[in-house]
Coordinates of C-alpha atoms and ligand atoms in Angstrom, one line a residue:
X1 CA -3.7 -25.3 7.7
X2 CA -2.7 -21.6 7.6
X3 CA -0.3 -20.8 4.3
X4 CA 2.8 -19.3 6.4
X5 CA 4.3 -16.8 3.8
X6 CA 8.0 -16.4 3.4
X7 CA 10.3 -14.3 5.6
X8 CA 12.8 -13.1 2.8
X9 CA 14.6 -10.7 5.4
X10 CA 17.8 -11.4 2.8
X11 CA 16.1 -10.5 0.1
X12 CA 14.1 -7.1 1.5
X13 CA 17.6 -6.4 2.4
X14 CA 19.7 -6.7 -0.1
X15 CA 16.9 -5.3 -3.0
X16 CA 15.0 -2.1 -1.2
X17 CA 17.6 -2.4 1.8
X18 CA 14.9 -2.2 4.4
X19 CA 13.2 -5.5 6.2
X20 CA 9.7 -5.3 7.6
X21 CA 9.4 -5.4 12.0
X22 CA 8.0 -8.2 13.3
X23 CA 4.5 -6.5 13.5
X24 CA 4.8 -5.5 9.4
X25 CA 5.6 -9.4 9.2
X26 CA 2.6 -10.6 11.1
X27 CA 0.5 -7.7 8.9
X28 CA 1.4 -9.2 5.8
X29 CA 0.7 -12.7 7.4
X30 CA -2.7 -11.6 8.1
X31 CA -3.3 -9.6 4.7
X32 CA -2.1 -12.5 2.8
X33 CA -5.0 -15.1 4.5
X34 CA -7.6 -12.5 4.3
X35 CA -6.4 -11.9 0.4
X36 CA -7.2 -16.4 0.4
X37 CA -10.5 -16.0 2.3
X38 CA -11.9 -13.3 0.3
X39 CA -11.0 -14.7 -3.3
X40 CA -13.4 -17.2 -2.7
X41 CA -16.5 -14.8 -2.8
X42 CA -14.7 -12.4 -4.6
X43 CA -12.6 -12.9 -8.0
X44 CA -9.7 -10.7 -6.5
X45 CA -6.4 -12.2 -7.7
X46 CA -5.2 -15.7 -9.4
X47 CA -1.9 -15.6 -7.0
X48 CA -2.5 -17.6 -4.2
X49 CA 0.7 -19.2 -3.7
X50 CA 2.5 -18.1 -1.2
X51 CA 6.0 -17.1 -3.2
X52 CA 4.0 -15.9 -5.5
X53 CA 2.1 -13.5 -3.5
X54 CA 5.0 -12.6 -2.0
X55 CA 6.9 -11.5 -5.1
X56 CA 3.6 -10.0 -7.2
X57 CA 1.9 -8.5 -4.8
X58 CA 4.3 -7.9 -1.2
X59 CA 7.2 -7.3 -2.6
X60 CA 6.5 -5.8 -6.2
X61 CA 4.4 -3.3 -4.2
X62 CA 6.9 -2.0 -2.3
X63 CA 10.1 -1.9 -5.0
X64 CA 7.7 1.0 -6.6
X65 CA 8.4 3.2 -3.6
X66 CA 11.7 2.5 -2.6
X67 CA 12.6 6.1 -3.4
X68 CA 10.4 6.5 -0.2
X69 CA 12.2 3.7 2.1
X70 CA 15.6 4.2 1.3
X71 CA 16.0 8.0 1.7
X72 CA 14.4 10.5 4.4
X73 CA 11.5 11.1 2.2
X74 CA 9.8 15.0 2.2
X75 CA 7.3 15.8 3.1
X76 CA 7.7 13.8 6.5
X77 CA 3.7 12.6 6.2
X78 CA 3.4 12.2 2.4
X79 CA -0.3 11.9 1.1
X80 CA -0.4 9.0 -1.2
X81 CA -3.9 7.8 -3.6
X82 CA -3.6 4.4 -4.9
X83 CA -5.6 4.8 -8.1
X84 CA -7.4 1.6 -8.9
X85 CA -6.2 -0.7 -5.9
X86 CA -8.5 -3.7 -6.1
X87 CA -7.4 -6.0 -3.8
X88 CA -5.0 -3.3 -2.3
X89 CA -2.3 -3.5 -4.2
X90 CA 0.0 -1.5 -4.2
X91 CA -1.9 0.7 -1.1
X92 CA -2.3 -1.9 1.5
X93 CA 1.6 -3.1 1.6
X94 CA 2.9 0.5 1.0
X95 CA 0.3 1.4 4.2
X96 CA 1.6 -0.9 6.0
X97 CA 5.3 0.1 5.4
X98 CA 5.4 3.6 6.0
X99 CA 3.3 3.8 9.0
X100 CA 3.9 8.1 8.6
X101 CA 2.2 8.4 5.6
X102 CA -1.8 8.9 5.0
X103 CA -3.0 7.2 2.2
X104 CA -6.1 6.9 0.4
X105 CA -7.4 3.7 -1.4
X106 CA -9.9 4.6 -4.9
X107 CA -11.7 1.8 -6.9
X108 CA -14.7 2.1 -9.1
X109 CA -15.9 -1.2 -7.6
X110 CA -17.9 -0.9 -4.1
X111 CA -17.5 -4.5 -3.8
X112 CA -13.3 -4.6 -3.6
X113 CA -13.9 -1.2 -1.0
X114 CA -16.0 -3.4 1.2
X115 CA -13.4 -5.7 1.1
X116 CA -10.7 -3.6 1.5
X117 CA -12.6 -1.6 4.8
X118 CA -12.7 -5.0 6.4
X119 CA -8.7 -5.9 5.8
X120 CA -8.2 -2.0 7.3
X121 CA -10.1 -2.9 10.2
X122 CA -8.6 -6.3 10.8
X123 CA -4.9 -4.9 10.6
X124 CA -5.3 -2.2 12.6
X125 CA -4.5 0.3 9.7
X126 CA -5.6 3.7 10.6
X127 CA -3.2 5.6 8.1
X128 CA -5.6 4.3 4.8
X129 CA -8.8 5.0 4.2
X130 CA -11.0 3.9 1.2
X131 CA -12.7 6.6 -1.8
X132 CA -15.4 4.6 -4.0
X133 CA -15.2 6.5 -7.3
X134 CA -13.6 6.6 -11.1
X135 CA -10.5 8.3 -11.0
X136 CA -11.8 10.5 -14.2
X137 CA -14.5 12.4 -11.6
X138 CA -12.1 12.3 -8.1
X139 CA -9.0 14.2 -10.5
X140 CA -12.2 17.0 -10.8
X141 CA -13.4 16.9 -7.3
X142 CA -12.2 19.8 -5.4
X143 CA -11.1 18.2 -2.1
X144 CA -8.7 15.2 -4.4
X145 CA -7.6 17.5 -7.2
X146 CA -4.1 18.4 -6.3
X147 CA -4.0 17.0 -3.2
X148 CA -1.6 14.3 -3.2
X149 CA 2.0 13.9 -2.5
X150 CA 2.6 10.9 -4.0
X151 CA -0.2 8.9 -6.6
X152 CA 0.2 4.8 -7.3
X153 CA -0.9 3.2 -10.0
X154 CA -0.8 -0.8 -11.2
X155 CA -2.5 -2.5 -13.7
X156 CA -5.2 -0.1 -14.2
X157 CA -4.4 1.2 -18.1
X158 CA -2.0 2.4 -20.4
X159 CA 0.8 4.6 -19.3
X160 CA -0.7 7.7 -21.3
X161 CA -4.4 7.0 -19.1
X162 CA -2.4 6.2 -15.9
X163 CA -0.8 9.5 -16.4
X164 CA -4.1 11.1 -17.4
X165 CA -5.7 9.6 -14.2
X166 CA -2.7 10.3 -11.6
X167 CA -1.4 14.0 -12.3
X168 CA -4.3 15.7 -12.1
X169 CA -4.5 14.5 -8.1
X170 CA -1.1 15.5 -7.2
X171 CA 0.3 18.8 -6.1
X172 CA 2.8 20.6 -7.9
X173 CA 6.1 18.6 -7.3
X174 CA 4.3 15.7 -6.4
X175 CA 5.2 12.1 -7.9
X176 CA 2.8 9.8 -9.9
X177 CA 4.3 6.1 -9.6
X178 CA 3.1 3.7 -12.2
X179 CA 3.8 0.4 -12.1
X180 CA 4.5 -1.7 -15.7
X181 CA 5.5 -4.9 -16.7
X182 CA 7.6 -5.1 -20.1
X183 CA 8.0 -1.4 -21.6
X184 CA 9.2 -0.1 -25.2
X185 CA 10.3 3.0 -26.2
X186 CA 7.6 3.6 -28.3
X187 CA 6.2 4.0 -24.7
X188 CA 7.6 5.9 -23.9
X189 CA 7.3 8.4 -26.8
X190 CA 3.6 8.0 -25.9
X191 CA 3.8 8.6 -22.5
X192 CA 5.9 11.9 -22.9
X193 CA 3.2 13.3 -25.0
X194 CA 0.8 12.6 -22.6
X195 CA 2.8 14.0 -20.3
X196 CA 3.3 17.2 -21.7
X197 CA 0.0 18.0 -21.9
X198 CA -0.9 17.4 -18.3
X199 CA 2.0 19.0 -16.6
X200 CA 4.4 16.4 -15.9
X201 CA 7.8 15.2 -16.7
X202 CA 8.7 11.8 -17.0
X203 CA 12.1 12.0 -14.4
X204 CA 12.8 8.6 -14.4
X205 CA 12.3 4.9 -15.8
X206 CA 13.4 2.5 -13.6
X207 CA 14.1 -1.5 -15.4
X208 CA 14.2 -4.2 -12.8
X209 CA 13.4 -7.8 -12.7
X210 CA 11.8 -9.3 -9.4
X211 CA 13.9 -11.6 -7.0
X212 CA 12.1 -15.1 -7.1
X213 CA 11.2 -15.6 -11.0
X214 CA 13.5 -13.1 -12.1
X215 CA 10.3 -11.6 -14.4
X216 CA 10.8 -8.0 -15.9
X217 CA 9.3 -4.9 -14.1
X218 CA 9.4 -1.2 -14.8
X219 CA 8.3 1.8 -12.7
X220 CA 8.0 5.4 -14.5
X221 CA 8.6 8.4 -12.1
X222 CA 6.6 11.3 -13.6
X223 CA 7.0 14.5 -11.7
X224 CA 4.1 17.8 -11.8
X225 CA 6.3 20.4 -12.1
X226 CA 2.9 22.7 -14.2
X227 CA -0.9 23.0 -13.0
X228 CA -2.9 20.6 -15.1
X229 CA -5.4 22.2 -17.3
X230 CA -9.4 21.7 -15.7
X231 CA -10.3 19.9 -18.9
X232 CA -7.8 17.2 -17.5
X233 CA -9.0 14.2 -16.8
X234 CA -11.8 13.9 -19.2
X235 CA -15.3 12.7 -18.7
X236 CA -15.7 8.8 -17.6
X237 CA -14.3 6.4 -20.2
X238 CA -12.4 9.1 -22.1
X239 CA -9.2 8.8 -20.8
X240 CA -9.0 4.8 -21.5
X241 CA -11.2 5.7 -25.1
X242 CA -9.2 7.8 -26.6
X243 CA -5.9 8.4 -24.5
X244 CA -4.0 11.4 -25.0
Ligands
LIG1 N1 -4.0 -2.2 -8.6 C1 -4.4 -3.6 -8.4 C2 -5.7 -3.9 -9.2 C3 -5.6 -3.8 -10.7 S1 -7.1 -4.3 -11.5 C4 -3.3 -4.6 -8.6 O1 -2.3 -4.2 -9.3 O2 -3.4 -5.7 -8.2 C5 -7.7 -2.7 -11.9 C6 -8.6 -2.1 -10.9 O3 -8.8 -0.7 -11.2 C7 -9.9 -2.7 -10.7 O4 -10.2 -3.0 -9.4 C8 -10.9 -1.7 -11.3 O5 -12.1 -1.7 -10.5 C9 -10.2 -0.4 -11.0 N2 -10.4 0.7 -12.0 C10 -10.4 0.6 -13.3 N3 -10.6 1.8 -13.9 C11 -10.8 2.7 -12.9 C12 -11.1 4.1 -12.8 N4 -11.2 4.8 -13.9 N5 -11.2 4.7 -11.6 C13 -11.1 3.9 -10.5 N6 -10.8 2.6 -10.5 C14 -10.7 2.0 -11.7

């Protein structure tokens, strides 16, 4: 009965040139049924099949930090926040893959965290731990503000409030990853504006489409290279309001 999900060394290999161990297999195994047993109580993704899942949420996850598995990354324990994660994604995957980093899961929603607790527990993850909260009052909170190496972010907002909702947690030279789907440049005008005010540069945006349905992904690489001003983020609902 149990929906076997797809090897793809191959693939891993010749897109983010790294393939998982046996044990990251059997982890992504395991994820992947708890992700099917827990959308049945919980509404927390419409990609069940096991391609699909693969693609989306496996390997889409991890082609967002492959800056991180194809070089000798610095610091050599990076602290990553995965800002909105849901159903873990793109945390869980990116835990299990770099087993020397600590990272730290946020959603507004207690009943995802729950969730997400229980698939730490089950796989053994001891690198993640889970922050109930909106990322509006964490980014003020003195033990998250400029804490972070490294901040994720998919599906949560515009580029402008992603930005608004990542920099703020990072240290100076840290990275804020966010994950997109199509992109303009209009965007991107947007996002560099937002940018400016928050003290970060946008040093890269990557285009790639994914392996299986050939569907087109972008990740924007925004670097804190200034202090963000304290008035950054604004209150709750702000940000997503009335973004910058
Ligand atoms: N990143 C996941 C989930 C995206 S859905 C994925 O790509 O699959 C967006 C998630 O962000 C939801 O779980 C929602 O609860 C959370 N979220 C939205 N706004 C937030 C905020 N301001 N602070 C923290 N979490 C937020």
């Amino acid at each position: 009965m149990t929906n076997l999900l797809p090897e793809m060394a191959e693939i891993w290999q010749q897109t983010l040139n790294w393939q998982p161990t046996v044990q990251q297999q059997a982890q992504f195994q395991r994820l992947y049924e708890l992700i099917l047993e827990g959308n049945r109580q919980l509404n927390l993704t419409r990609i069940t099949d096991s391609q699909e899942f693969w693609e989306k949420h496996l390997w889409d996850s991890l082609r967002g930090i492959a800056p991180l598995l194809s070089t000798n990354f610095s610091p050599t324990s990076p602290a990553l926040i995965d800002i909105g994660t849901g159903a873990g994604f793109p945390g869980i995957p990116v835990t299990i893959t770099v087993p020397n980093c600590t990272i730290t899961l946020l959603d507004s929603t207690r009943k995802k965290i729950t969730f997400i607790d229980n698939i730490l527990t089950e796989l053994a993850l001891t690198n993640a731990k889970t922050l109930i909260g909106r990322a509006e009052e964490i980014g003020q909170h003195p033990q998250h503000r400029q804490a972070y190496d490294i901040a994720l972010i998919r599906a949560v907002g515009a580029a402008s409030v992603c930005a608004e909702y990542t920099l703020p947690l990072l240290k100076q030279g840290g990275l804020a990853i966010i994950y997109r789907g199509n992109w303009t440049k209009e965007e991107t005008t947007d996002l560099q504006n937002a940018v400016n005010q928050l003290g970060g540069v946008i040093e890269l945006i990557e285009k790639f489409t994914t392996p299986l349905s050939d569907s087109t992904r972008h990740c924007l690489y925004v670097r804190k290279v200034a202090n963000t001003a304290l008035n950054f983020p604004r209150a709750v609902g702000v940000p997503s309001q009335k973004p910058l």
